[in-house]
Amino acid sequence: MDVIVPYGHSPGQPERQENLQQVLASLQNNLEYKNCRVVLAELGSRATQQDLARSLKADYVFTRSDEEFSPGRAMNAGFLSRQHPADLVYFHQADFLVAPDVLDRAVQLMLRLDCPFVYPYWGEVHLSRMMSEAVRCSVVEPGQVFDVLQRCVAHRRASQGAGQAASDAYDEVALNNDELESLVSSLPASLRQEIIEADQVRLWGADDRSYAPYRWVAKGTLAARLCRISGGPRASAAYLCSDAAFRQAGGVPELPGWGYEDLIFWHTVQAFHPYTGDRNGISFEDSTITMNYPLIHLWHPISGRPDYYAATEQNERIFHEFRTLTTDQRRAAVRPLPPRGE
């Protein structure tokens, strides 16, 4: 398997590189699935991460671009630039914590169902700046964070009613008292007090985007100071697929800046394969493939990169136009990637 991590360097935001280092180290050292090669795919005006990749024994692919970072282009470049491509590919973002057993279970599921894509994640957890710093510095063990948040996700999925499961609405999930206590108990007393006393900017940073599809409503609860959680399955950002299926779907759309390339790709996959989804999970034919793994997002700044977020509203319009197309129209819009060896 090839594990591809796309990355765009932002010199004024060192947290992005610190997150990348945490993620690459976890992929190399903590995965239970060992038959894989990590590929760091950097896109930007100059190469900055060769030494990091070398130190962590990851393959390194650099693609020069003077335009604003495009996640889709970085993912495609990493995919197409591999030496001796593997049959399976897993895409993982540079700011998501790594669950040690996720790939082992995803591969088993793929083989059992003979399906081309596996989407193991339900819910997305955004750790606050101070929680992210604690995880990166090993003040808080990532495994303990995963344990609490996985239990939270499993409980919320099990308790959803049919109406909520069918809903396409955005919803926030709050930690209950037991989950909150489990998470807080892992924190040193001094850090806990700092989090309680911190203002919203210290916890979450500023947000200077001119447009955002959603924004968190500021809350003063301890749970909201540790993390914010949105519910529902994730068919984007991190998934396992076969090399052949990714080529057939034409790769990820290379939209400029932040947002929606992953959702367009998800609807493209549905045009070729029998996947369905609701708030409870994603299914292949009649089998649920969503597992109780939350995507756990390490904090990094949003402000200070207006060009990266400038295209979000336009990307959103492109997505909504694409999702109205018929299955045949979506297929016709795809230009397959070249076969392996060409």
CSV table of C-alpha atoms in Angstrom, one decimal:
chain,number,residue,atom,x,y,z
A,1,MET,CA,0.0,0.0,0.0
A,2,ASP,CA,1.1,3.6,-0.7
A,3,VAL,CA,0.1,6.2,2.0
A,4,ILE,CA,0.0,9.6,0.3
A,5,VAL,CA,0.1,12.8,2.5
A,6,PRO,CA,-0.4,16.0,0.5
A,7,TYR,CA,1.2,19.2,2.0
A,8,GLY,CA,1.5,22.9,1.1
A,9,HIS,CA,4.1,24.8,3.1
A,10,SER,CA,3.1,28.1,4.8
A,11,PRO,CA,6.2,29.9,6.2
A,12,GLY,CA,4.2,32.1,8.6
A,13,GLN,CA,2.3,29.2,10.1
A,14,PRO,CA,4.8,26.8,11.7
A,15,GLU,CA,2.0,24.8,13.3
A,16,ARG,CA,1.2,23.3,9.9
A,17,GLN,CA,4.7,21.8,9.6
A,18,GLU,CA,4.6,20.7,13.2
A,19,ASN,CA,1.3,18.8,12.5
A,20,LEU,CA,2.9,17.3,9.4
A,21,GLN,CA,5.8,16.0,11.5
A,22,GLN,CA,3.5,14.5,14.0
A,23,VAL,CA,1.4,12.8,11.3
A,24,LEU,CA,4.3,11.4,9.3
A,25,ALA,CA,6.0,10.0,12.5
A,26,SER,CA,2.7,8.3,13.5
A,27,LEU,CA,2.2,6.8,10.0
A,28,GLN,CA,5.7,5.4,10.0
A,29,ASN,CA,5.9,4.2,13.6
A,30,ASN,CA,2.4,3.5,14.9
A,31,LEU,CA,0.4,1.8,12.2
A,32,GLU,CA,-0.4,-1.9,12.8
A,33,TYR,CA,-0.6,-2.4,9.1
A,34,LYS,CA,3.1,-2.6,8.1
A,35,ASN,CA,3.1,-3.4,4.4
A,36,CYS,CA,2.9,0.3,3.3
A,37,ARG,CA,5.1,3.0,2.0
A,38,VAL,CA,4.5,6.7,3.1
A,39,VAL,CA,4.7,9.3,0.3
A,40,LEU,CA,4.9,13.0,1.3
A,41,ALA,CA,3.6,15.0,-1.7
A,42,GLU,CA,4.6,18.7,-1.4
A,43,LEU,CA,3.1,21.3,-3.7
A,44,GLY,CA,4.5,24.8,-3.7
A,45,SER,CA,7.0,27.4,-5.1
A,46,ARG,CA,9.9,25.6,-3.5
A,47,ALA,CA,10.8,22.3,-1.9
A,48,THR,CA,10.9,22.5,1.9
A,49,GLN,CA,10.3,19.1,3.4
A,50,GLN,CA,13.0,16.8,1.9
A,51,ASP,CA,14.9,16.6,5.1
A,52,LEU,CA,11.8,15.8,7.2
A,53,ALA,CA,10.8,13.0,4.7
A,54,ARG,CA,14.3,11.6,4.7
A,55,SER,CA,14.6,11.6,8.5
A,56,LEU,CA,11.3,9.7,8.7
A,57,LYS,CA,12.1,7.3,5.9
A,58,ALA,CA,9.2,8.6,3.7
A,59,ASP,CA,9.3,8.9,-0.1
A,60,TYR,CA,9.2,12.5,-1.2
A,61,VAL,CA,7.5,14.1,-4.2
A,62,PHE,CA,7.8,17.8,-4.9
A,63,THR,CA,5.7,19.5,-7.6
A,64,ARG,CA,6.4,23.1,-8.3
A,65,SER,CA,3.5,25.5,-8.5
A,66,ASP,CA,3.5,29.3,-8.0
A,67,GLU,CA,-0.3,29.3,-7.7
A,68,GLU,CA,-2.3,29.0,-4.5
A,69,PHE,CA,-2.2,25.5,-2.9
A,70,SER,CA,-4.6,23.0,-4.4
A,71,PRO,CA,-5.2,19.9,-2.3
A,72,GLY,CA,-6.4,17.9,-5.3
A,73,ARG,CA,-3.4,18.7,-7.4
A,74,ALA,CA,-1.0,17.7,-4.5
A,75,MET,CA,-2.9,14.4,-4.1
A,76,ASN,CA,-2.8,13.6,-7.8
A,77,ALA,CA,0.8,14.5,-8.1
A,78,GLY,CA,1.7,12.2,-5.2
A,79,PHE,CA,-0.3,9.5,-6.8
A,80,LEU,CA,1.1,9.8,-10.3
A,81,SER,CA,4.7,10.3,-9.2
A,82,ARG,CA,5.1,7.1,-7.3
A,83,GLN,CA,7.8,4.7,-8.2
A,84,HIS,CA,6.4,1.1,-8.6
A,85,PRO,CA,2.9,2.0,-7.6
A,86,ALA,CA,1.2,-0.3,-5.1
A,87,ASP,CA,-2.3,-1.9,-5.7
A,88,LEU,CA,-3.8,0.0,-2.8
A,89,VAL,CA,-3.6,3.7,-1.9
A,90,TYR,CA,-4.6,5.5,1.3
A,91,PHE,CA,-4.8,9.3,1.4
A,92,HIS,CA,-4.3,11.0,4.7
A,93,GLN,CA,-4.2,14.7,5.4
A,94,ALA,CA,-1.2,16.4,7.0
A,95,ASP,CA,-3.2,17.6,10.1
A,96,PHE,CA,-5.2,14.5,11.0
A,97,LEU,CA,-4.1,12.2,13.9
A,98,VAL,CA,-3.5,8.6,12.9
A,99,ALA,CA,-5.5,5.7,14.4
A,100,PRO,CA,-3.0,2.8,14.7
A,101,ASP,CA,-5.5,0.0,13.6
A,102,VAL,CA,-7.5,1.9,10.9
A,103,LEU,CA,-5.7,0.6,7.9
A,104,ASP,CA,-5.6,-3.0,9.1
A,105,ARG,CA,-9.3,-3.0,9.6
A,106,ALA,CA,-10.0,-1.1,6.4
A,107,VAL,CA,-8.0,-3.5,4.3
A,108,GLN,CA,-9.8,-6.5,5.8
A,109,LEU,CA,-13.2,-4.8,5.0
A,110,MET,CA,-12.1,-4.0,1.4
A,111,LEU,CA,-11.1,-7.6,0.8
A,112,ARG,CA,-14.2,-9.1,2.4
A,113,LEU,CA,-16.6,-6.9,0.4
A,114,ASP,CA,-14.5,-6.6,-2.7
A,115,CYS,CA,-15.2,-2.9,-2.8
A,116,PRO,CA,-12.9,-0.3,-4.4
A,117,PHE,CA,-13.1,2.4,-1.7
A,118,VAL,CA,-13.4,2.3,2.1
A,119,TYR,CA,-14.4,5.3,4.1
A,120,PRO,CA,-13.7,4.4,7.7
A,121,TYR,CA,-14.5,7.8,9.4
A,122,TRP,CA,-17.5,9.1,11.2
A,123,GLY,CA,-17.4,12.6,12.8
A,124,GLU,CA,-14.7,15.2,12.7
A,125,VAL,CA,-13.1,16.5,15.8
A,126,HIS,CA,-11.3,19.8,15.8
A,127,LEU,CA,-8.8,20.0,18.7
A,128,SER,CA,-8.2,23.4,20.1
A,129,ARG,CA,-4.8,25.0,19.8
A,130,MET,CA,-3.8,24.2,23.3
A,131,MET,CA,-5.0,20.6,23.0
A,132,SER,CA,-3.1,20.2,19.7
A,133,GLU,CA,0.0,21.6,21.3
A,134,ALA,CA,-0.3,19.1,24.2
A,135,VAL,CA,-0.7,16.2,21.7
A,136,ARG,CA,2.3,17.2,19.6
A,137,CYS,CA,4.5,17.6,22.7
A,138,SER,CA,3.3,14.3,24.1
A,139,VAL,CA,1.9,16.0,27.2
A,140,VAL,CA,-1.3,14.2,26.2
A,141,GLU,CA,-1.1,10.7,24.6
A,142,PRO,CA,-2.8,10.5,21.2
A,143,GLY,CA,-4.0,7.0,22.0
A,144,GLN,CA,-6.0,8.3,25.0
A,145,VAL,CA,-7.6,11.1,22.9
A,146,PHE,CA,-8.6,8.5,20.3
A,147,ASP,CA,-10.0,6.2,22.9
A,148,VAL,CA,-12.4,8.8,24.4
A,149,LEU,CA,-13.4,10.3,21.0
A,150,GLN,CA,-14.0,6.9,19.4
A,151,ARG,CA,-16.4,6.0,22.3
A,152,CYS,CA,-18.1,9.3,21.8
A,153,VAL,CA,-18.6,8.7,18.1
A,154,ALA,CA,-19.8,5.1,18.6
A,155,HIS,CA,-22.4,6.3,21.1
A,156,ARG,CA,-23.7,9.1,18.9
A,157,ARG,CA,-24.0,6.9,15.8
A,158,ALA,CA,-25.9,4.3,17.9
A,159,SER,CA,-28.3,6.8,19.4
A,160,GLN,CA,-29.3,8.6,16.1
A,161,GLY,CA,-32.9,8.4,15.1
A,162,ALA,CA,-34.0,7.5,11.6
A,163,GLY,CA,-34.9,11.2,10.9
A,164,GLN,CA,-31.5,12.4,11.9
A,165,ALA,CA,-29.7,9.7,10.0
A,166,ALA,CA,-31.5,10.7,6.8
A,167,SER,CA,-30.8,14.4,7.3
A,168,ASP,CA,-28.2,16.2,5.3
A,169,ALA,CA,-27.9,19.0,7.9
A,170,TYR,CA,-24.8,20.0,9.7
A,171,ASP,CA,-24.8,19.2,13.4
A,172,GLU,CA,-22.5,19.6,16.3
A,173,VAL,CA,-21.8,16.8,18.8
A,174,ALA,CA,-21.1,17.6,22.5
A,175,LEU,CA,-19.1,15.4,24.9
A,176,ASN,CA,-21.2,14.1,27.7
A,177,ASN,CA,-20.0,14.3,31.3
A,178,ASP,CA,-18.4,10.9,31.4
A,179,GLU,CA,-16.5,11.5,28.1
A,180,LEU,CA,-15.5,15.0,29.2
A,181,GLU,CA,-14.1,13.6,32.5
A,182,SER,CA,-12.2,10.9,30.7
A,183,LEU,CA,-10.6,13.5,28.4
A,184,VAL,CA,-9.9,16.0,31.2
A,185,SER,CA,-8.3,13.3,33.4
A,186,SER,CA,-5.5,12.9,30.9
A,187,LEU,CA,-4.5,16.6,31.2
A,188,PRO,CA,-1.9,17.9,33.7
A,189,ALA,CA,-3.6,20.2,36.2
A,190,SER,CA,-1.6,23.2,35.0
A,191,LEU,CA,-2.7,22.7,31.4
A,192,ARG,CA,-6.3,22.2,32.5
A,193,GLN,CA,-6.3,25.6,34.3
A,194,GLU,CA,-4.7,27.3,31.3
A,195,ILE,CA,-7.4,26.0,29.0
A,196,ILE,CA,-10.1,27.2,31.5
A,197,GLU,CA,-8.6,30.7,31.6
A,198,ALA,CA,-7.7,31.1,27.9
A,199,ASP,CA,-9.7,33.4,25.7
A,200,GLN,CA,-11.2,32.3,22.4
A,201,VAL,CA,-8.3,33.6,20.3
A,202,ARG,CA,-5.8,31.7,22.4
A,203,LEU,CA,-7.9,28.6,22.0
A,204,TRP,CA,-9.0,28.8,18.4
A,205,GLY,CA,-7.1,31.7,16.8
A,206,ALA,CA,-8.7,34.4,14.6
A,207,ASP,CA,-10.7,33.9,11.4
A,208,ASP,CA,-10.3,36.5,8.7
A,209,ARG,CA,-12.0,34.6,5.9
A,210,SER,CA,-14.4,36.6,3.8
A,211,TYR,CA,-16.6,33.5,3.3
A,212,ALA,CA,-16.9,30.2,5.1
A,213,PRO,CA,-19.5,27.5,4.6
A,214,TYR,CA,-19.8,27.2,8.4
A,215,ARG,CA,-18.3,28.7,11.5
A,216,TRP,CA,-18.2,27.4,15.1
A,217,VAL,CA,-20.3,29.4,17.5
A,218,ALA,CA,-18.1,30.5,20.4
A,219,LYS,CA,-19.0,28.6,23.6
A,220,GLY,CA,-17.4,28.9,27.0
A,221,THR,CA,-17.9,25.3,28.2
A,222,LEU,CA,-14.9,23.2,29.1
A,223,ALA,CA,-15.8,20.7,26.4
A,224,ALA,CA,-15.8,23.4,23.7
A,225,ARG,CA,-12.4,24.6,25.0
A,226,LEU,CA,-10.9,21.2,24.4
A,227,CYS,CA,-12.5,20.3,21.0
A,228,ARG,CA,-15.5,20.9,18.7
A,229,ILE,CA,-17.1,17.8,17.1
A,230,SER,CA,-19.3,17.6,14.0
A,231,GLY,CA,-21.3,14.4,13.3
A,232,GLY,CA,-21.8,12.3,10.2
A,233,PRO,CA,-19.7,10.1,8.0
A,234,ARG,CA,-16.7,11.4,6.1
A,235,ALA,CA,-16.4,10.4,2.5
A,236,SER,CA,-13.5,12.9,2.0
A,237,ALA,CA,-10.1,13.8,3.1
A,238,ALA,CA,-8.9,10.3,4.3
A,239,TYR,CA,-9.9,7.1,2.6
A,240,LEU,CA,-8.5,3.8,1.2
A,241,CYS,CA,-8.9,2.9,-2.4
A,242,SER,CA,-7.6,0.7,-5.2
A,243,ASP,CA,-5.1,2.2,-7.6
A,244,ALA,CA,-7.3,1.2,-10.5
A,245,ALA,CA,-10.5,2.8,-9.1
A,246,PHE,CA,-8.7,6.1,-8.4
A,247,ARG,CA,-7.5,6.2,-12.0
A,248,GLN,CA,-10.9,5.3,-13.3
A,249,ALA,CA,-12.5,8.2,-11.4
A,250,GLY,CA,-9.9,10.7,-12.9
A,251,GLY,CA,-8.2,11.7,-9.7
A,252,VAL,CA,-9.3,14.5,-7.3
A,253,PRO,CA,-10.5,17.7,-9.0
A,254,GLU,CA,-7.7,20.3,-8.9
A,255,LEU,CA,-9.7,23.2,-7.6
A,256,PRO,CA,-7.8,26.3,-6.4
A,257,GLY,CA,-7.5,26.9,-2.7
A,258,TRP,CA,-9.7,25.4,0.1
A,259,GLY,CA,-12.8,23.3,-0.2
A,260,TYR,CA,-15.1,21.0,-2.1
A,261,GLU,CA,-12.7,19.0,-4.3
A,262,ASP,CA,-13.2,16.0,-2.0
A,263,LEU,CA,-17.0,16.2,-2.1
A,264,ILE,CA,-16.9,16.4,-5.9
A,265,PHE,CA,-14.7,13.4,-6.0
A,266,TRP,CA,-17.1,11.5,-3.7
A,267,HIS,CA,-20.0,12.2,-6.1
A,268,THR,CA,-17.8,11.0,-8.9
A,269,VAL,CA,-17.1,7.7,-7.1
A,270,GLN,CA,-20.9,7.3,-6.7
A,271,ALA,CA,-21.3,7.6,-10.5
A,272,PHE,CA,-19.1,4.5,-11.0
A,273,HIS,CA,-19.8,2.4,-7.9
A,274,PRO,CA,-22.9,1.5,-5.8
A,275,TYR,CA,-22.1,3.7,-2.7
A,276,THR,CA,-24.8,5.4,-0.7
A,277,GLY,CA,-24.7,7.5,2.4
A,278,ASP,CA,-26.7,9.2,5.1
A,279,ARG,CA,-25.8,10.7,8.5
A,280,ASN,CA,-25.5,7.2,10.0
A,281,GLY,CA,-22.8,6.0,7.6
A,282,ILE,CA,-21.7,5.1,4.1
A,283,SER,CA,-22.6,1.8,2.5
A,284,PHE,CA,-21.3,-0.3,-0.4
A,285,GLU,CA,-24.3,-2.2,-1.9
A,286,ASP,CA,-26.0,-3.3,1.3
A,287,SER,CA,-22.9,-3.3,3.6
A,288,THR,CA,-22.0,-0.5,5.9
A,289,ILE,CA,-18.3,0.5,5.5
A,290,THR,CA,-18.2,3.4,7.9
A,291,MET,CA,-16.4,2.5,11.1
A,292,ASN,CA,-16.3,4.4,14.4
A,293,TYR,CA,-13.1,6.3,13.7
A,294,PRO,CA,-13.4,10.1,14.1
A,295,LEU,CA,-11.2,12.3,12.0
A,296,ILE,CA,-9.2,14.2,14.6
A,297,HIS,CA,-7.9,17.5,13.3
A,298,LEU,CA,-4.9,19.2,14.8
A,299,TRP,CA,-5.2,23.0,15.1
A,300,HIS,CA,-3.5,25.4,12.7
A,301,PRO,CA,-4.1,29.1,11.9
A,302,ILE,CA,-6.8,30.1,9.4
A,303,SER,CA,-6.1,33.8,9.4
A,304,GLY,CA,-3.3,35.1,7.3
A,305,ARG,CA,-3.9,33.1,4.1
A,306,PRO,CA,-6.7,35.1,2.3
A,307,ASP,CA,-5.7,33.8,-1.1
A,308,TYR,CA,-6.1,30.2,0.0
A,309,TYR,CA,-9.6,30.7,1.2
A,310,ALA,CA,-10.7,33.2,-1.5
A,311,ALA,CA,-12.0,30.5,-3.9
A,312,THR,CA,-14.1,28.7,-1.3
A,313,GLU,CA,-17.4,30.3,-2.4
A,314,GLN,CA,-16.8,29.6,-6.0
A,315,ASN,CA,-15.7,26.0,-5.3
A,316,GLU,CA,-18.9,25.5,-3.4
A,317,ARG,CA,-20.9,26.7,-6.4
A,318,ILE,CA,-19.0,24.2,-8.6
A,319,PHE,CA,-19.8,21.4,-6.2
A,320,HIS,CA,-23.5,22.2,-6.1
A,321,GLU,CA,-23.7,22.3,-9.9
A,322,PHE,CA,-21.9,19.0,-10.1
A,323,ARG,CA,-24.1,17.2,-7.7
A,324,THR,CA,-27.2,18.1,-9.9
A,325,LEU,CA,-25.7,16.2,-12.8
A,326,THR,CA,-27.0,12.8,-13.8
A,327,THR,CA,-24.9,9.7,-13.3
A,328,ASP,CA,-24.2,9.6,-17.0
A,329,GLN,CA,-23.2,13.3,-17.0
A,330,ARG,CA,-20.8,12.8,-14.1
A,331,ARG,CA,-19.2,9.9,-15.8
A,332,ALA,CA,-18.8,11.8,-19.1
A,333,ALA,CA,-17.1,14.7,-17.2
A,334,VAL,CA,-14.3,12.3,-16.0
A,335,ARG,CA,-10.9,12.1,-17.8
A,336,PRO,CA,-9.4,8.8,-16.4
A,337,LEU,CA,-5.8,9.0,-15.3
A,338,PRO,CA,-3.3,7.0,-17.4
A,339,PRO,CA,-2.9,3.3,-16.6
A,340,ARG,CA,0.1,2.2,-14.5
A,341,GLY,CA,3.3,2.0,-16.4
A,342,GLU,CA,2.3,4.8,-18.9
